[in-house]
JSON list of C-alpha atoms in Angstrom, two decimals:
[
{"chain": "I", "resi": 1, "resn": "MET", "atom": "CA", "xyz": [106.12, 75.58, 78.90]},
{"chain": "I", "resi": 2, "resn": "GLN", "atom": "CA", "xyz": [105.87, 75.87, 74.83]},
{"chain": "I", "resi": 3, "resn": "ARG", "atom": "CA", "xyz": [108.41, 77.41, 72.76]},
{"chain": "I", "resi": 4, "resn": "VAL", "atom": "CA", "xyz": [107.28, 80.13, 70.22]},
{"chain": "I", "resi": 5, "resn": "THR", "atom": "CA", "xyz": [108.90, 81.83, 67.18]},
{"chain": "I", "resi": 6, "resn": "ILE", "atom": "CA", "xyz": [107.78, 85.16, 66.04]},
{"chain": "I", "resi": 7, "resn": "THR", "atom": "CA", "xyz": [109.15, 87.57, 63.89]},
{"chain": "I", "resi": 8, "resn": "LEU", "atom": "CA", "xyz": [109.29, 91.16, 64.91]},
{"chain": "I", "resi": 9, "resn": "ASP", "atom": "CA", "xyz": [110.61, 93.92, 62.54]},
{"chain": "I", "resi": 10, "resn": "ASP", "atom": "CA", "xyz": [113.38, 95.87, 63.90]},
{"chain": "I", "resi": 11, "resn": "ALA", "atom": "CA", "xyz": [111.43, 99.11, 64.93]},
{"chain": "I", "resi": 12, "resn": "LEU", "atom": "CA", "xyz": [109.26, 96.87, 67.32]},
{"chain": "I", "resi": 13, "resn": "MET", "atom": "CA", "xyz": [112.30, 95.13, 68.43]},
{"chain": "I", "resi": 14, "resn": "ASP", "atom": "CA", "xyz": [114.10, 98.36, 69.52]},
{"chain": "I", "resi": 15, "resn": "GLU", "atom": "CA", "xyz": [110.98, 99.30, 71.38]},
{"chain": "I", "resi": 16, "resn": "LEU", "atom": "CA", "xyz": [110.93, 95.86, 73.09]},
{"chain": "I", "resi": 17, "resn": "ASP", "atom": "CA", "xyz": [114.84, 96.20, 73.80]},
{"chain": "I", "resi": 18, "resn": "ALA", "atom": "CA", "xyz": [114.33, 99.63, 75.48]},
{"chain": "I", "resi": 19, "resn": "ILE", "atom": "CA", "xyz": [111.57, 98.14, 77.88]},
{"chain": "I", "resi": 20, "resn": "ILE", "atom": "CA", "xyz": [113.80, 95.16, 78.80]},
{"chain": "I", "resi": 21, "resn": "ALA", "atom": "CA", "xyz": [116.54, 97.87, 79.70]},
{"chain": "I", "resi": 22, "resn": "ALA", "atom": "CA", "xyz": [114.48, 100.23, 81.40]},
{"chain": "I", "resi": 23, "resn": "ARG", "atom": "CA", "xyz": [112.42, 97.68, 83.55]},
{"chain": "I", "resi": 24, "resn": "GLY", "atom": "CA", "xyz": [115.59, 95.29, 84.13]},
{"chain": "I", "resi": 25, "resn": "TYR", "atom": "CA", "xyz": [114.21, 92.43, 82.71]},
{"chain": "I", "resi": 26, "resn": "GLN", "atom": "CA", "xyz": [116.68, 89.32, 82.94]},
{"chain": "I", "resi": 27, "resn": "ASN", "atom": "CA", "xyz": [115.28, 88.46, 78.64]},
{"chain": "I", "resi": 28, "resn": "ARG", "atom": "CA", "xyz": [113.14, 89.08, 76.01]},
{"chain": "I", "resi": 29, "resn": "SER", "atom": "CA", "xyz": [111.15, 86.02, 77.04]},
{"chain": "I", "resi": 30, "resn": "GLU", "atom": "CA", "xyz": [110.38, 87.55, 80.40]},
{"chain": "I", "resi": 31, "resn": "ALA", "atom": "CA", "xyz": [109.02, 90.58, 78.93]},
{"chain": "I", "resi": 32, "resn": "ILE", "atom": "CA", "xyz": [107.15, 89.16, 76.18]},
{"chain": "I", "resi": 33, "resn": "ARG", "atom": "CA", "xyz": [105.46, 87.11, 78.69]},
{"chain": "I", "resi": 34, "resn": "ASP", "atom": "CA", "xyz": [104.53, 89.98, 80.82]},
{"chain": "I", "resi": 35, "resn": "LEU", "atom": "CA", "xyz": [103.67, 92.01, 77.66]},
{"chain": "I", "resi": 36, "resn": "ALA", "atom": "CA", "xyz": [101.18, 89.22, 77.03]},
{"chain": "I", "resi": 37, "resn": "ARG", "atom": "CA", "xyz": [99.65, 89.11, 79.95]},
{"chain": "I", "resi": 38, "resn": "ALA", "atom": "CA", "xyz": [98.92, 92.74, 79.94]},
{"chain": "I", "resi": 39, "resn": "GLY", "atom": "CA", "xyz": [97.33, 92.43, 76.69]},
{"chain": "I", "resi": 40, "resn": "ILE", "atom": "CA", "xyz": [95.41, 89.55, 77.77]},
{"chain": "I", "resi": 41, "resn": "ARG", "atom": "CA", "xyz": [94.22, 91.25, 81.02]},
{"chain": "I", "resi": 42, "resn": "GLU", "atom": "CA", "xyz": [93.24, 94.42, 78.83]},
{"chain": "I", "resi": 43, "resn": "ALA", "atom": "CA", "xyz": [91.25, 92.24, 75.95]},
{"chain": "I", "resi": 44, "resn": "ALA", "atom": "CA", "xyz": [89.29, 90.34, 78.99]},
{"chain": "I", "resi": 45, "resn": "GLU", "atom": "CA", "xyz": [88.11, 93.78, 80.22]},
{"chain": "I", "resi": 46, "resn": "ASP", "atom": "CA", "xyz": [86.45, 94.11, 77.23]},
{"chain": "I", "resi": 47, "resn": "ILE", "atom": "CA", "xyz": [84.73, 90.49, 76.87]},
{"chain": "I", "resi": 48, "resn": "GLY", "atom": "CA", "xyz": [84.73, 89.30, 80.19]},
{"chain": "I", "resi": 49, "resn": "GLN", "atom": "CA", "xyz": [82.41, 91.93, 82.13]},
{"chain": "I", "resi": 50, "resn": "LYS", "atom": "CA", "xyz": [80.99, 88.57, 84.16]},
{"chain": "I", "resi": 51, "resn": "ARG", "atom": "CA", "xyz": [84.43, 87.46, 85.09]},
{"chain": "I", "resi": 52, "resn": "ASP", "atom": "CA", "xyz": [85.51, 87.58, 88.63]},
{"chain": "I", "resi": 53, "resn": "CYS", "atom": "CA", "xyz": [88.19, 90.20, 89.42]},
{"chain": "I", "resi": 54, "resn": "VAL", "atom": "CA", "xyz": [89.97, 91.83, 92.06]},
{"chain": "I", "resi": 55, "resn": "ALA", "atom": "CA", "xyz": [90.39, 95.69, 92.21]},
{"chain": "I", "resi": 56, "resn": "ALA", "atom": "CA", "xyz": [92.38, 98.40, 93.70]},
{"chain": "I", "resi": 57, "resn": "LEU", "atom": "CA", "xyz": [90.36, 101.72, 94.50]},
{"chain": "I", "resi": 58, "resn": "VAL", "atom": "CA", "xyz": [92.37, 104.56, 94.95]},
{"chain": "I", "resi": 59, "resn": "TYR", "atom": "CA", "xyz": [90.83, 107.92, 95.78]},
{"chain": "I", "resi": 60, "resn": "THR", "atom": "CA", "xyz": [91.55, 110.94, 97.34]},
{"chain": "I", "resi": 61, "resn": "TYR", "atom": "CA", "xyz": [88.84, 113.48, 98.83]},
{"chain": "I", "resi": 62, "resn": "ASP", "atom": "CA", "xyz": [88.09, 116.15, 100.78]},
{"chain": "I", "resi": 63, "resn": "HIS", "atom": "CA", "xyz": [87.18, 114.76, 104.31]},
{"chain": "I", "resi": 64, "resn": "ALA", "atom": "CA", "xyz": [85.22, 117.78, 105.09]},
{"chain": "I", "resi": 65, "resn": "ALA", "atom": "CA", "xyz": [82.75, 117.48, 102.01]},
{"chain": "I", "resi": 66, "resn": "ARG", "atom": "CA", "xyz": [79.41, 117.66, 103.42]},
{"chain": "I", "resi": 67, "resn": "GLN", "atom": "CA", "xyz": [78.09, 114.19, 104.09]},
{"chain": "I", "resi": 68, "resn": "LEU", "atom": "CA", "xyz": [80.73, 112.76, 101.88]},
{"chain": "I", "resi": 69, "resn": "SER", "atom": "CA", "xyz": [81.64, 110.36, 104.63]},
{"chain": "I", "resi": 70, "resn": "LYS", "atom": "CA", "xyz": [78.22, 109.37, 105.43]},
{"chain": "I", "resi": 71, "resn": "ARG", "atom": "CA", "xyz": [77.76, 108.63, 101.46]},
{"chain": "I", "resi": 72, "resn": "LEU", "atom": "CA", "xyz": [80.72, 106.38, 101.13]},
{"chain": "I", "resi": 73, "resn": "THR", "atom": "CA", "xyz": [80.16, 104.81, 104.25]},
{"chain": "I", "resi": 74, "resn": "SER", "atom": "CA", "xyz": [76.41, 104.06, 103.02]},
{"chain": "I", "resi": 75, "resn": "ALA", "atom": "CA", "xyz": [77.49, 102.52, 99.47]},
{"chain": "I", "resi": 76, "resn": "TYR", "atom": "CA", "xyz": [80.50, 100.59, 101.12]},
{"chain": "I", "resi": 77, "resn": "HIS", "atom": "CA", "xyz": [77.44, 98.53, 103.35]},
{"chain": "I", "resi": 78, "resn": "GLU", "atom": "CA", "xyz": [75.16, 98.37, 100.29]},
{"chain": "I", "resi": 79, "resn": "HIS", "atom": "CA", "xyz": [77.90, 96.58, 98.28]},
{"chain": "I", "resi": 80, "resn": "HIS", "atom": "CA", "xyz": [79.70, 95.10, 101.60]},
{"chain": "I", "resi": 81, "resn": "GLU", "atom": "CA", "xyz": [79.97, 91.90, 99.44]},
{"chain": "I", "resi": 82, "resn": "LEU", "atom": "CA", "xyz": [82.91, 93.67, 96.92]},
{"chain": "I", "resi": 83, "resn": "SER", "atom": "CA", "xyz": [85.00, 95.07, 99.81]},
{"chain": "I", "resi": 84, "resn": "LEU", "atom": "CA", "xyz": [87.85, 93.15, 101.12]},
{"chain": "I", "resi": 85, "resn": "ALA", "atom": "CA", "xyz": [89.58, 95.73, 102.70]},
{"chain": "I", "resi": 86, "resn": "SER", "atom": "CA", "xyz": [90.63, 99.29, 102.94]},
{"chain": "I", "resi": 87, "resn": "LEU", "atom": "CA", "xyz": [92.94, 101.56, 104.00]},
{"chain": "I", "resi": 88, "resn": "HIS", "atom": "CA", "xyz": [92.76, 105.10, 105.59]},
{"chain": "I", "resi": 89, "resn": "VAL", "atom": "CA", "xyz": [95.37, 107.77, 105.17]},
{"chain": "I", "resi": 90, "resn": "HIS", "atom": "CA", "xyz": [95.62, 111.74, 106.20]},
{"chain": "I", "resi": 91, "resn": "LEU", "atom": "CA", "xyz": [97.65, 113.19, 103.78]},
{"chain": "I", "resi": 92, "resn": "ASP", "atom": "CA", "xyz": [96.93, 116.60, 105.09]},
{"chain": "I", "resi": 93, "resn": "HIS", "atom": "CA", "xyz": [94.54, 118.57, 107.18]},
{"chain": "I", "resi": 94, "resn": "ASP", "atom": "CA", "xyz": [91.98, 118.59, 104.48]},
{"chain": "I", "resi": 95, "resn": "THR", "atom": "CA", "xyz": [92.62, 115.52, 102.21]},
{"chain": "I", "resi": 96, "resn": "CYS", "atom": "CA", "xyz": [92.57, 111.83, 102.81]},
{"chain": "I", "resi": 97, "resn": "LEU", "atom": "CA", "xyz": [93.32, 108.94, 100.67]},
{"chain": "I", "resi": 98, "resn": "GLU", "atom": "CA", "xyz": [91.60, 105.95, 100.70]},
{"chain": "I", "resi": 99, "resn": "VAL", "atom": "CA", "xyz": [92.76, 102.39, 99.45]},
{"chain": "I", "resi": 100, "resn": "THR", "atom": "CA", "xyz": [90.12, 99.58, 99.05]},
{"chain": "I", "resi": 101, "resn": "VAL", "atom": "CA", "xyz": [90.52, 95.93, 97.66]},
{"chain": "I", "resi": 102, "resn": "LEU", "atom": "CA", "xyz": [87.48, 94.93, 95.70]},
{"chain": "I", "resi": 103, "resn": "ARG", "atom": "CA", "xyz": [86.78, 91.46, 94.88]},
{"chain": "I", "resi": 104, "resn": "GLY", "atom": "CA", "xyz": [83.58, 90.33, 92.49]},
{"chain": "I", "resi": 105, "resn": "LYS", "atom": "CA", "xyz": [82.66, 90.36, 89.19]},
{"chain": "I", "resi": 106, "resn": "THR", "atom": "CA", "xyz": [84.05, 92.76, 86.69]},
{"chain": "I", "resi": 107, "resn": "ASP", "atom": "CA", "xyz": [81.17, 94.90, 86.16]},
{"chain": "I", "resi": 108, "resn": "ASP", "atom": "CA", "xyz": [80.09, 94.98, 89.51]},
{"chain": "I", "resi": 109, "resn": "VAL", "atom": "CA", "xyz": [83.51, 96.30, 90.37]},
{"chain": "I", "resi": 110, "resn": "GLN", "atom": "CA", "xyz": [83.62, 98.59, 87.95]},
{"chain": "I", "resi": 111, "resn": "HIS", "atom": "CA", "xyz": [80.32, 100.33, 88.58]},
{"chain": "I", "resi": 112, "resn": "PHE", "atom": "CA", "xyz": [80.93, 100.30, 92.30]},
{"chain": "I", "resi": 113, "resn": "GLY", "atom": "CA", "xyz": [84.39, 101.92, 91.69]},
{"chain": "I", "resi": 114, "resn": "GLU", "atom": "CA", "xyz": [82.82, 104.57, 89.10]},
{"chain": "I", "resi": 115, "resn": "HIS", "atom": "CA", "xyz": [79.79, 105.51, 91.59]},
{"chain": "I", "resi": 116, "resn": "VAL", "atom": "CA", "xyz": [82.89, 106.23, 94.68]},
{"chain": "I", "resi": 117, "resn": "ILE", "atom": "CA", "xyz": [84.63, 108.45, 92.05]},
{"chain": "I", "resi": 118, "resn": "ALA", "atom": "CA", "xyz": [81.86, 110.29, 91.14]},
{"chain": "I", "resi": 119, "resn": "GLU", "atom": "CA", "xyz": [80.89, 111.02, 94.29]},
{"chain": "I", "resi": 120, "resn": "ARG", "atom": "CA", "xyz": [81.14, 115.06, 95.18]},
{"chain": "I", "resi": 121, "resn": "GLY", "atom": "CA", "xyz": [84.11, 115.85, 97.01]},
{"chain": "I", "resi": 122, "resn": "VAL", "atom": "CA", "xyz": [86.21, 113.28, 95.66]},
{"chain": "I", "resi": 123, "resn": "ARG", "atom": "CA", "xyz": [89.09, 115.14, 94.03]},
{"chain": "I", "resi": 124, "resn": "HIS", "atom": "CA", "xyz": [90.85, 111.78, 92.10]},
{"chain": "I", "resi": 125, "resn": "GLY", "atom": "CA", "xyz": [90.35, 108.26, 91.64]},
{"chain": "I", "resi": 126, "resn": "LYS", "atom": "CA", "xyz": [91.48, 105.39, 89.75]},
{"chain": "I", "resi": 127, "resn": "ILE", "atom": "CA", "xyz": [90.46, 101.69, 89.49]},
{"chain": "I", "resi": 128, "resn": "VAL", "atom": "CA", "xyz": [92.90, 99.05, 88.84]},
{"chain": "I", "resi": 129, "resn": "ARG", "atom": "CA", "xyz": [91.62, 95.48, 88.25]},
{"chain": "I", "resi": 130, "resn": "MET", "atom": "CA", "xyz": [93.20, 92.14, 87.53]},
{"chain": "I", "resi": 131, "resn": "PRO", "atom": "CA", "xyz": [91.16, 88.86, 86.42]},
{"chain": "I", "resi": 132, "resn": "PHE", "atom": "CA", "xyz": [90.97, 86.70, 89.23]},
{"chain": "I", "resi": 133, "resn": "GLU", "atom": "CA", "xyz": [90.33, 82.79, 88.99]},
{"chain": "I", "resi": 134, "resn": "PRO", "atom": "CA", "xyz": [90.00, 80.91, 92.46]},
{"chain": "I", "resi": 135, "resn": "ALA", "atom": "CA", "xyz": [92.33, 78.39, 93.15]},
{"chain": "I", "resi": 136, "resn": "LYS", "atom": "CA", "xyz": [89.57, 75.70, 92.93]},
{"chain": "I", "resi": 137, "resn": "ALA", "atom": "CA", "xyz": [88.54, 76.59, 89.44]},
{"chain": "I", "resi": 138, "resn": "ARG", "atom": "CA", "xyz": [92.08, 76.42, 88.57]},
{"chain": "I", "resi": 139, "resn": "LYS", "atom": "CA", "xyz": [92.56, 73.06, 89.68]},
{"chain": "I", "resi": 140, "resn": "VAL", "atom": "CA", "xyz": [96.26, 74.27, 91.07]},
{"chain": "I", "resi": 141, "resn": "SER", "atom": "CA", "xyz": [98.34, 71.82, 92.62]},
{"chain": "I", "resi": 142, "resn": "HIS", "atom": "CA", "xyz": [100.59, 73.61, 95.21]},
{"chain": "I", "resi": 143, "resn": "SER", "atom": "CA", "xyz": [103.38, 70.93, 95.21]},
{"chain": "I", "resi": 144, "resn": "HIS", "atom": "CA", "xyz": [104.67, 71.60, 91.94]},
{"chain": "I", "resi": 145, "resn": "HIS", "atom": "CA", "xyz": [107.24, 73.79, 92.80]},
{"chain": "I", "resi": 146, "resn": "GLY", "atom": "CA", "xyz": [108.89, 72.11, 95.74]},
{"chain": "I", "resi": 147, "resn": "HIS", "atom": "CA", "xyz": [107.61, 73.72, 98.49]},
{"chain": "I", "resi": 148, "resn": "HIS", "atom": "CA", "xyz": [104.44, 74.84, 100.59]},
{"chain": "I", "resi": 149, "resn": "HIS", "atom": "CA", "xyz": [103.43, 78.28, 101.12]},
{"chain": "I", "resi": 150, "resn": "SER", "atom": "CA", "xyz": [101.39, 78.86, 104.42]},
{"chain": "I", "resi": 151, "resn": "HIS", "atom": "CA", "xyz": [98.89, 81.30, 104.45]},
{"chain": "I", "resi": 152, "resn": "GLY", "atom": "CA", "xyz": [97.42, 81.49, 107.82]},
{"chain": "I", "resi": 153, "resn": "HIS", "atom": "CA", "xyz": [95.01, 84.01, 109.35]},
{"chain": "I", "resi": 154, "resn": "ASP", "atom": "CA", "xyz": [96.32, 84.45, 112.61]},
{"chain": "I", "resi": 155, "resn": "GLY", "atom": "CA", "xyz": [98.71, 87.45, 111.90]},
{"chain": "I", "resi": 156, "resn": "GLN", "atom": "CA", "xyz": [101.85, 85.40, 112.10]},
{"chain": "I", "resi": 157, "resn": "ARG", "atom": "CA", "xyz": [103.93, 84.63, 109.32]},
{"chain": "I", "resi": 158, "resn": "PRO", "atom": "CA", "xyz": [105.82, 81.45, 108.95]},
{"chain": "I", "resi": 159, "resn": "ALA", "atom": "CA", "xyz": [109.00, 81.52, 110.26]},
{"chain": "I", "resi": 160, "resn": "ARG", "atom": "CA", "xyz": [110.74, 80.81, 106.88]},
{"chain": "I", "resi": 161, "resn": "ARG", "atom": "CA", "xyz": [108.86, 83.65, 105.30]},
{"chain": "I", "resi": 162, "resn": "VAL", "atom": "CA", "xyz": [110.07, 85.82, 108.21]},
{"chain": "I", "resi": 163, "resn": "LYS", "atom": "CA", "xyz": [113.86, 84.92, 107.66]},
{"chain": "I", "resi": 164, "resn": "ARG", "atom": "CA", "xyz": [113.61, 85.65, 103.67]},
{"chain": "I", "resi": 165, "resn": "LEU", "atom": "CA", "xyz": [112.11, 88.84, 104.21]},
{"chain": "I", "resi": 166, "resn": "ARG", "atom": "CA", "xyz": [115.06, 89.52, 106.83]},
{"chain": "I", "resi": 167, "resn": "LYS", "atom": "CA", "xyz": [117.43, 88.70, 104.28]},
{"chain": "I", "resi": 168, "resn": "THR", "atom": "CA", "xyz": [116.13, 91.23, 101.42]},
{"chain": "I", "resi": 169, "resn": "ALA", "atom": "CA", "xyz": [115.48, 93.96, 103.91]},
{"chain": "I", "resi": 170, "resn": "ARG", "atom": "CA", "xyz": [119.60, 94.28, 104.29]}
]
């Protein structure tokens, strides 16, 4: 980690301190790191349309809208390489909420999400994108922080993880 010295005017420092208090940061460094990451993500959206990203596509729609389910299913099949998982929730008699996790090139994910949101019968929608660089591309060593993460795909959580979840749930 590198130490950086910056100078901020009093008004900007007051705004930063208000964010620190509202969000419960332990210190200014943590807040500034988070804000820098957010600024980098925002800048990357403008310059990195060919970069990999992950996204949550969230939208509500009228389940009775004419042919909407068929159109959405067709769109997802045409772009099956982008969709990782979906959650479907019935909010009331007429309204459904869909949350879909997408992964692909930023411009492809954005275009697909906008297409879904623009469908007649979709009431509200939002795409939340984040840059994604696969671990192999980052050349990350998992041993640098002293413990191993198990990411099994058999539906079972490692015992150590379950125990930690129980402690925080109390």
